[in-house]
Amino acid sequence: MERDASLSELGDYITAAIPGTADVAEVTFGQLTLTCAAKDIVPVLTFLRDDANTLFKVLIDIAGVDWPERPNRFDVVYHLLSMGHNQRIRVKVEANDADPVPSVSGLFSAAGWFEREAWDMYGILFSGNPDLRRILTDYGFDGHPLRKDFPLTGHVEVRYDDEKKRVVYEPVSLTQDFRSFDFMSPWEGAQYILPGGQPDEDGGDTSKGDVKKP
């Protein structure tokens, strides 16, 4: 509780020091979370990095969160560490897939790759990033795989074509319907013999510990 009180005081200090930019500061799960508008992210992080009472000089990560039901469907979350004060802070801004968020790669060199990952996985744009390319998926990848509306099978599949002697991209083709295998169920055994099993007197498979039906 003493730590939460200290973080609350820090949040009050930050919101008072940069009024109109840092809108909300709250302590949840033992960590201070600051909320601001996307357009203000550069001045807010500049203050957090340089002010003597904060000194959040280490950018640990930039993460994305998808809320597809919201008009601004994404949260961009910045995690910072102050080694001088032994404190952490989380800064959140809302974004969509049309309006870019200002890049903070000029403040933290690590931000360049973090922003590339957020673009690759979610499609969040960052204005001012000098090299906003995909970083985890292939250059020809279709879509952004951590969006909640991205299909589990993806849009394309990759295979090696022996005739063309190269890797080819093709639309996903499911060769069979989804099947439910219940032969390991503790409630009922398979109605057929599993490979390597031996039939019992009831026609079940004793090698897998099938439960005999009454």
mmCIF file of C-alpha atoms in Angstrom:
data_model
loop_
_atom_site.group_PDB
_atom_site.id
_atom_site.type_symbol
_atom_site.label_atom_id
_atom_site.label_comp_id
_atom_site.label_asym_id
_atom_site.label_seq_id
_atom_site.Cartn_x
_atom_site.Cartn_y
_atom_site.Cartn_z
ATOM 1 C CA MET A 1 0.000 0.000 0.000
ATOM 2 C CA GLU A 2 2.903 2.354 0.709
ATOM 3 C CA ARG A 3 4.216 1.744 -2.807
ATOM 4 C CA ASP A 4 0.795 2.479 -4.306
ATOM 5 C CA ALA A 5 0.673 5.747 -2.386
ATOM 6 C CA SER A 6 4.098 6.685 -3.724
ATOM 7 C CA LEU A 7 2.986 5.917 -7.276
ATOM 8 C CA SER A 8 -0.185 7.963 -6.789
ATOM 9 C CA GLU A 9 1.920 10.918 -5.689
ATOM 10 C CA LEU A 10 4.092 10.502 -8.768
ATOM 11 C CA GLY A 11 0.996 10.434 -10.975
ATOM 12 C CA ASP A 12 -0.315 13.625 -9.390
ATOM 13 C CA TYR A 13 3.085 15.261 -9.914
ATOM 14 C CA ILE A 14 3.186 14.311 -13.606
ATOM 15 C CA THR A 15 -0.359 15.456 -14.414
ATOM 16 C CA ALA A 16 0.260 18.760 -12.599
ATOM 17 C CA ALA A 17 3.623 19.327 -14.310
ATOM 18 C CA ILE A 18 2.276 18.831 -17.856
ATOM 19 C CA PRO A 19 -1.382 19.910 -17.673
ATOM 20 C CA GLY A 20 -3.541 19.282 -20.698
ATOM 21 C CA THR A 21 -1.352 16.459 -22.011
ATOM 22 C CA ALA A 22 -1.351 13.718 -19.381
ATOM 23 C CA ASP A 23 -5.080 13.256 -18.821
ATOM 24 C CA VAL A 24 -5.400 10.340 -16.401
ATOM 25 C CA ALA A 25 -3.010 8.715 -13.951
ATOM 26 C CA GLU A 26 -4.110 5.647 -12.003
ATOM 27 C CA VAL A 27 -2.447 2.872 -10.045
ATOM 28 C CA THR A 28 -3.543 -0.682 -10.878
ATOM 29 C CA PHE A 29 -1.804 -3.926 -9.936
ATOM 30 C CA GLY A 30 1.037 -1.981 -8.335
ATOM 31 C CA GLN A 31 1.904 -0.022 -11.478
ATOM 32 C CA LEU A 32 1.257 3.559 -12.516
ATOM 33 C CA THR A 33 -0.642 3.978 -15.787
ATOM 34 C CA LEU A 34 -0.724 7.324 -17.564
ATOM 35 C CA THR A 35 -3.188 8.070 -20.370
ATOM 36 C CA CYS A 36 -2.685 10.777 -22.979
ATOM 37 C CA ALA A 37 -3.706 11.674 -26.523
ATOM 38 C CA ALA A 38 -1.663 10.202 -29.356
ATOM 39 C CA LYS A 39 -0.622 13.667 -30.553
ATOM 40 C CA ASP A 40 0.954 14.364 -27.146
ATOM 41 C CA ILE A 41 2.994 11.195 -26.807
ATOM 42 C CA VAL A 42 6.322 12.807 -27.775
ATOM 43 C CA PRO A 43 6.182 15.695 -25.250
ATOM 44 C CA VAL A 44 4.869 13.362 -22.535
ATOM 45 C CA LEU A 45 7.666 10.811 -22.987
ATOM 46 C CA THR A 46 10.214 13.618 -23.289
ATOM 47 C CA PHE A 47 9.122 14.937 -19.895
ATOM 48 C CA LEU A 48 9.152 11.471 -18.330
ATOM 49 C CA ARG A 49 12.654 10.841 -19.662
ATOM 50 C CA ASP A 50 14.250 14.171 -18.735
ATOM 51 C CA ASP A 51 12.555 15.461 -15.574
ATOM 52 C CA ALA A 52 14.703 14.961 -12.471
ATOM 53 C CA ASN A 53 11.774 13.524 -10.501
ATOM 54 C CA THR A 54 10.955 10.883 -13.105
ATOM 55 C CA LEU A 55 14.035 9.929 -15.194
ATOM 56 C CA PHE A 56 12.277 7.170 -17.138
ATOM 57 C CA LYS A 57 15.229 6.738 -19.463
ATOM 58 C CA VAL A 58 14.690 3.088 -20.445
ATOM 59 C CA LEU A 59 11.983 2.135 -22.935
ATOM 60 C CA ILE A 60 11.232 -1.504 -22.161
ATOM 61 C CA ASP A 61 8.563 -2.169 -24.776
ATOM 62 C CA ILE A 62 5.824 -0.775 -26.996
ATOM 63 C CA ALA A 63 2.800 -3.053 -27.177
ATOM 64 C CA GLY A 64 -0.480 -2.990 -29.050
ATOM 65 C CA VAL A 65 -3.945 -3.992 -27.831
ATOM 66 C CA ASP A 66 -6.897 -4.504 -30.178
ATOM 67 C CA TRP A 67 -10.428 -3.459 -29.163
ATOM 68 C CA PRO A 68 -12.287 -3.933 -32.487
ATOM 69 C CA GLU A 69 -15.606 -2.645 -31.134
ATOM 70 C CA ARG A 70 -14.136 0.827 -30.414
ATOM 71 C CA PRO A 71 -13.872 3.652 -33.004
ATOM 72 C CA ASN A 72 -10.189 3.940 -32.028
ATOM 73 C CA ARG A 73 -9.664 0.213 -31.933
ATOM 74 C CA PHE A 74 -6.062 0.138 -30.707
ATOM 75 C CA ASP A 75 -4.231 0.965 -27.507
ATOM 76 C CA VAL A 76 -0.546 1.699 -27.946
ATOM 77 C CA VAL A 77 1.153 0.990 -24.617
ATOM 78 C CA TYR A 78 4.633 2.266 -23.725
ATOM 79 C CA HIS A 79 6.467 0.615 -20.813
ATOM 80 C CA LEU A 80 9.209 2.715 -19.214
ATOM 81 C CA LEU A 81 11.745 2.102 -16.437
ATOM 82 C CA SER A 82 13.480 4.628 -14.208
ATOM 83 C CA MET A 83 16.639 3.021 -12.899
ATOM 84 C CA GLY A 84 17.482 6.149 -10.918
ATOM 85 C CA HIS A 85 14.209 6.045 -8.954
ATOM 86 C CA ASN A 86 13.574 2.276 -9.274
ATOM 87 C CA GLN A 87 10.092 2.843 -10.703
ATOM 88 C CA ARG A 88 8.084 1.761 -13.720
ATOM 89 C CA ILE A 89 5.308 3.495 -15.620
ATOM 90 C CA ARG A 90 2.888 2.530 -18.372
ATOM 91 C CA VAL A 91 1.701 5.173 -20.869
ATOM 92 C CA LYS A 92 -1.336 4.437 -23.041
ATOM 93 C CA VAL A 93 -2.710 6.196 -26.103
ATOM 94 C CA GLU A 94 -5.630 5.306 -28.361
ATOM 95 C CA ALA A 95 -5.132 4.888 -32.109
ATOM 96 C CA ASN A 96 -6.855 3.631 -35.235
ATOM 97 C CA ASP A 97 -5.609 2.084 -38.465
ATOM 98 C CA ALA A 98 -5.842 5.329 -40.467
ATOM 99 C CA ASP A 99 -4.280 8.096 -38.371
ATOM 100 C CA PRO A 100 -0.600 7.570 -37.505
ATOM 101 C CA VAL A 101 0.826 7.902 -34.001
ATOM 102 C CA PRO A 102 3.932 10.125 -33.757
ATOM 103 C CA SER A 103 7.071 8.015 -33.595
ATOM 104 C CA VAL A 104 9.236 8.207 -30.470
ATOM 105 C CA SER A 105 12.255 6.677 -32.188
ATOM 106 C CA GLY A 106 13.957 10.062 -31.872
ATOM 107 C CA LEU A 107 13.674 9.834 -28.066
ATOM 108 C CA PHE A 108 14.479 6.149 -27.607
ATOM 109 C CA SER A 109 16.564 4.282 -30.161
ATOM 110 C CA ALA A 110 14.850 1.001 -29.228
ATOM 111 C CA ALA A 111 11.482 2.406 -30.295
ATOM 112 C CA GLY A 112 12.216 1.916 -33.992
ATOM 113 C CA TRP A 113 11.950 -1.865 -33.867
ATOM 114 C CA PHE A 114 9.092 -1.840 -31.331
ATOM 115 C CA GLU A 115 7.057 0.394 -33.653
ATOM 116 C CA ARG A 116 7.838 -1.871 -36.592
ATOM 117 C CA GLU A 117 6.485 -4.820 -34.609
ATOM 118 C CA ALA A 118 3.286 -2.919 -33.716
ATOM 119 C CA TRP A 119 2.839 -2.060 -37.398
ATOM 120 C CA ASP A 120 3.502 -5.643 -38.494
ATOM 121 C CA MET A 121 1.233 -7.310 -35.937
ATOM 122 C CA TYR A 122 -1.595 -4.729 -35.698
ATOM 123 C CA GLY A 123 -1.265 -2.305 -38.616
ATOM 124 C CA ILE A 124 -0.676 0.704 -36.326
ATOM 125 C CA LEU A 125 1.039 3.483 -38.272
ATOM 126 C CA PHE A 126 3.833 5.624 -36.783
ATOM 127 C CA SER A 127 4.662 8.904 -38.475
ATOM 128 C CA GLY A 128 8.348 9.780 -38.427
ATOM 129 C CA ASN A 129 9.658 6.229 -38.110
ATOM 130 C CA PRO A 130 12.537 6.077 -40.598
ATOM 131 C CA ASP A 131 12.083 2.388 -41.471
ATOM 132 C CA LEU A 132 8.501 1.248 -40.898
ATOM 133 C CA ARG A 133 8.656 -2.214 -42.497
ATOM 134 C CA ARG A 134 7.451 -5.632 -41.436
ATOM 135 C CA ILE A 135 9.780 -7.244 -38.929
ATOM 136 C CA LEU A 136 8.315 -10.640 -37.952
ATOM 137 C CA THR A 137 6.284 -11.700 -40.983
ATOM 138 C CA ASP A 138 7.372 -12.025 -44.597
ATOM 139 C CA TYR A 139 7.441 -9.013 -46.924
ATOM 140 C CA GLY A 140 4.479 -10.319 -48.918
ATOM 141 C CA PHE A 141 2.378 -11.180 -45.854
ATOM 142 C CA ASP A 142 -1.303 -10.252 -46.138
ATOM 143 C CA GLY A 143 -2.880 -8.633 -43.072
ATOM 144 C CA HIS A 144 -1.851 -8.159 -39.443
ATOM 145 C CA PRO A 145 -2.005 -11.413 -37.446
ATOM 146 C CA LEU A 146 -2.654 -10.072 -33.920
ATOM 147 C CA ARG A 147 -5.831 -8.268 -34.885
ATOM 148 C CA LYS A 148 -8.837 -10.044 -33.407
ATOM 149 C CA ASP A 149 -10.564 -10.183 -36.790
ATOM 150 C CA PHE A 150 -7.606 -11.918 -38.448
ATOM 151 C CA PRO A 151 -8.579 -15.502 -39.441
ATOM 152 C CA LEU A 152 -6.855 -18.293 -37.534
ATOM 153 C CA THR A 153 -5.842 -19.960 -40.784
ATOM 154 C CA GLY A 154 -4.449 -16.760 -42.281
ATOM 155 C CA HIS A 155 -5.143 -15.576 -45.820
ATOM 156 C CA VAL A 156 -2.394 -17.427 -47.685
ATOM 157 C CA GLU A 157 -0.242 -20.501 -47.167
ATOM 158 C CA VAL A 158 3.356 -21.046 -48.188
ATOM 159 C CA ARG A 159 4.718 -24.213 -49.738
ATOM 160 C CA TYR A 160 7.640 -25.310 -51.864
ATOM 161 C CA ASP A 161 6.633 -26.077 -55.442
ATOM 162 C CA ASP A 162 8.815 -28.885 -56.770
ATOM 163 C CA GLU A 163 7.970 -28.085 -60.383
ATOM 164 C CA LYS A 164 8.697 -24.357 -60.103
ATOM 165 C CA LYS A 165 11.635 -25.028 -57.759
ATOM 166 C CA ARG A 166 10.686 -22.164 -55.503
ATOM 167 C CA VAL A 167 8.422 -21.177 -52.624
ATOM 168 C CA VAL A 168 4.917 -20.174 -53.719
ATOM 169 C CA TYR A 169 2.051 -18.385 -51.975
ATOM 170 C CA GLU A 170 -1.472 -19.753 -52.385
ATOM 171 C CA PRO A 171 -4.895 -19.065 -50.852
ATOM 172 C CA VAL A 172 -5.532 -21.186 -47.796
ATOM 173 C CA SER A 173 -7.160 -24.495 -48.715
ATOM 174 C CA LEU A 174 -8.504 -26.719 -45.943
ATOM 175 C CA THR A 175 -8.455 -30.315 -47.138
ATOM 176 C CA GLN A 176 -10.885 -31.629 -44.523
ATOM 177 C CA ASP A 177 -13.434 -30.433 -42.045
ATOM 178 C CA PHE A 178 -12.482 -30.019 -38.411
ATOM 179 C CA ARG A 179 -12.739 -33.336 -36.636
ATOM 180 C CA SER A 180 -13.079 -34.054 -32.945
ATOM 181 C CA PHE A 181 -11.003 -37.012 -31.737
ATOM 182 C CA ASP A 182 -12.557 -38.447 -28.587
ATOM 183 C CA PHE A 183 -10.613 -41.708 -28.190
ATOM 184 C CA MET A 184 -8.705 -40.374 -25.149
ATOM 185 C CA SER A 185 -11.900 -39.318 -23.374
ATOM 186 C CA PRO A 186 -12.182 -40.749 -19.841
ATOM 187 C CA TRP A 187 -15.930 -41.141 -20.351
ATOM 188 C CA GLU A 188 -16.086 -43.226 -23.478
ATOM 189 C CA GLY A 189 -13.646 -45.159 -25.613
ATOM 190 C CA ALA A 190 -13.210 -45.235 -29.339
ATOM 191 C CA GLN A 191 -15.549 -47.357 -31.394
ATOM 192 C CA TYR A 192 -12.615 -48.562 -33.483
ATOM 193 C CA ILE A 193 -9.190 -50.091 -32.847
ATOM 194 C CA LEU A 194 -6.344 -47.603 -32.570
ATOM 195 C CA PRO A 195 -3.046 -48.356 -34.350
ATOM 196 C CA GLY A 196 -1.041 -50.775 -32.218
ATOM 197 C CA GLY A 197 -3.976 -51.641 -29.994
ATOM 198 C CA GLN A 198 -5.530 -55.023 -29.321
ATOM 199 C CA PRO A 199 -9.280 -55.596 -29.370
ATOM 200 C CA ASP A 200 -10.941 -56.811 -26.196
ATOM 201 C CA GLU A 201 -13.976 -59.053 -25.998
ATOM 202 C CA ASP A 202 -16.287 -56.065 -26.537
ATOM 203 C CA GLY A 203 -14.421 -54.807 -29.585
ATOM 204 C CA GLY A 204 -12.781 -51.916 -27.744
ATOM 205 C CA ASP A 205 -9.120 -51.007 -27.589
ATOM 206 C CA THR A 206 -7.533 -52.040 -24.290
ATOM 207 C CA SER A 207 -4.114 -50.540 -25.064
ATOM 208 C CA LYS A 208 -5.371 -46.977 -24.472
ATOM 209 C CA GLY A 209 -7.241 -47.660 -21.267
ATOM 210 C CA ASP A 210 -10.682 -47.485 -22.840
ATOM 211 C CA VAL A 211 -13.603 -47.574 -20.480
ATOM 212 C CA LYS A 212 -15.916 -50.427 -21.343
ATOM 213 C CA LYS A 213 -19.486 -49.459 -21.987
ATOM 214 C CA PRO A 214 -22.086 -51.180 -19.799
#
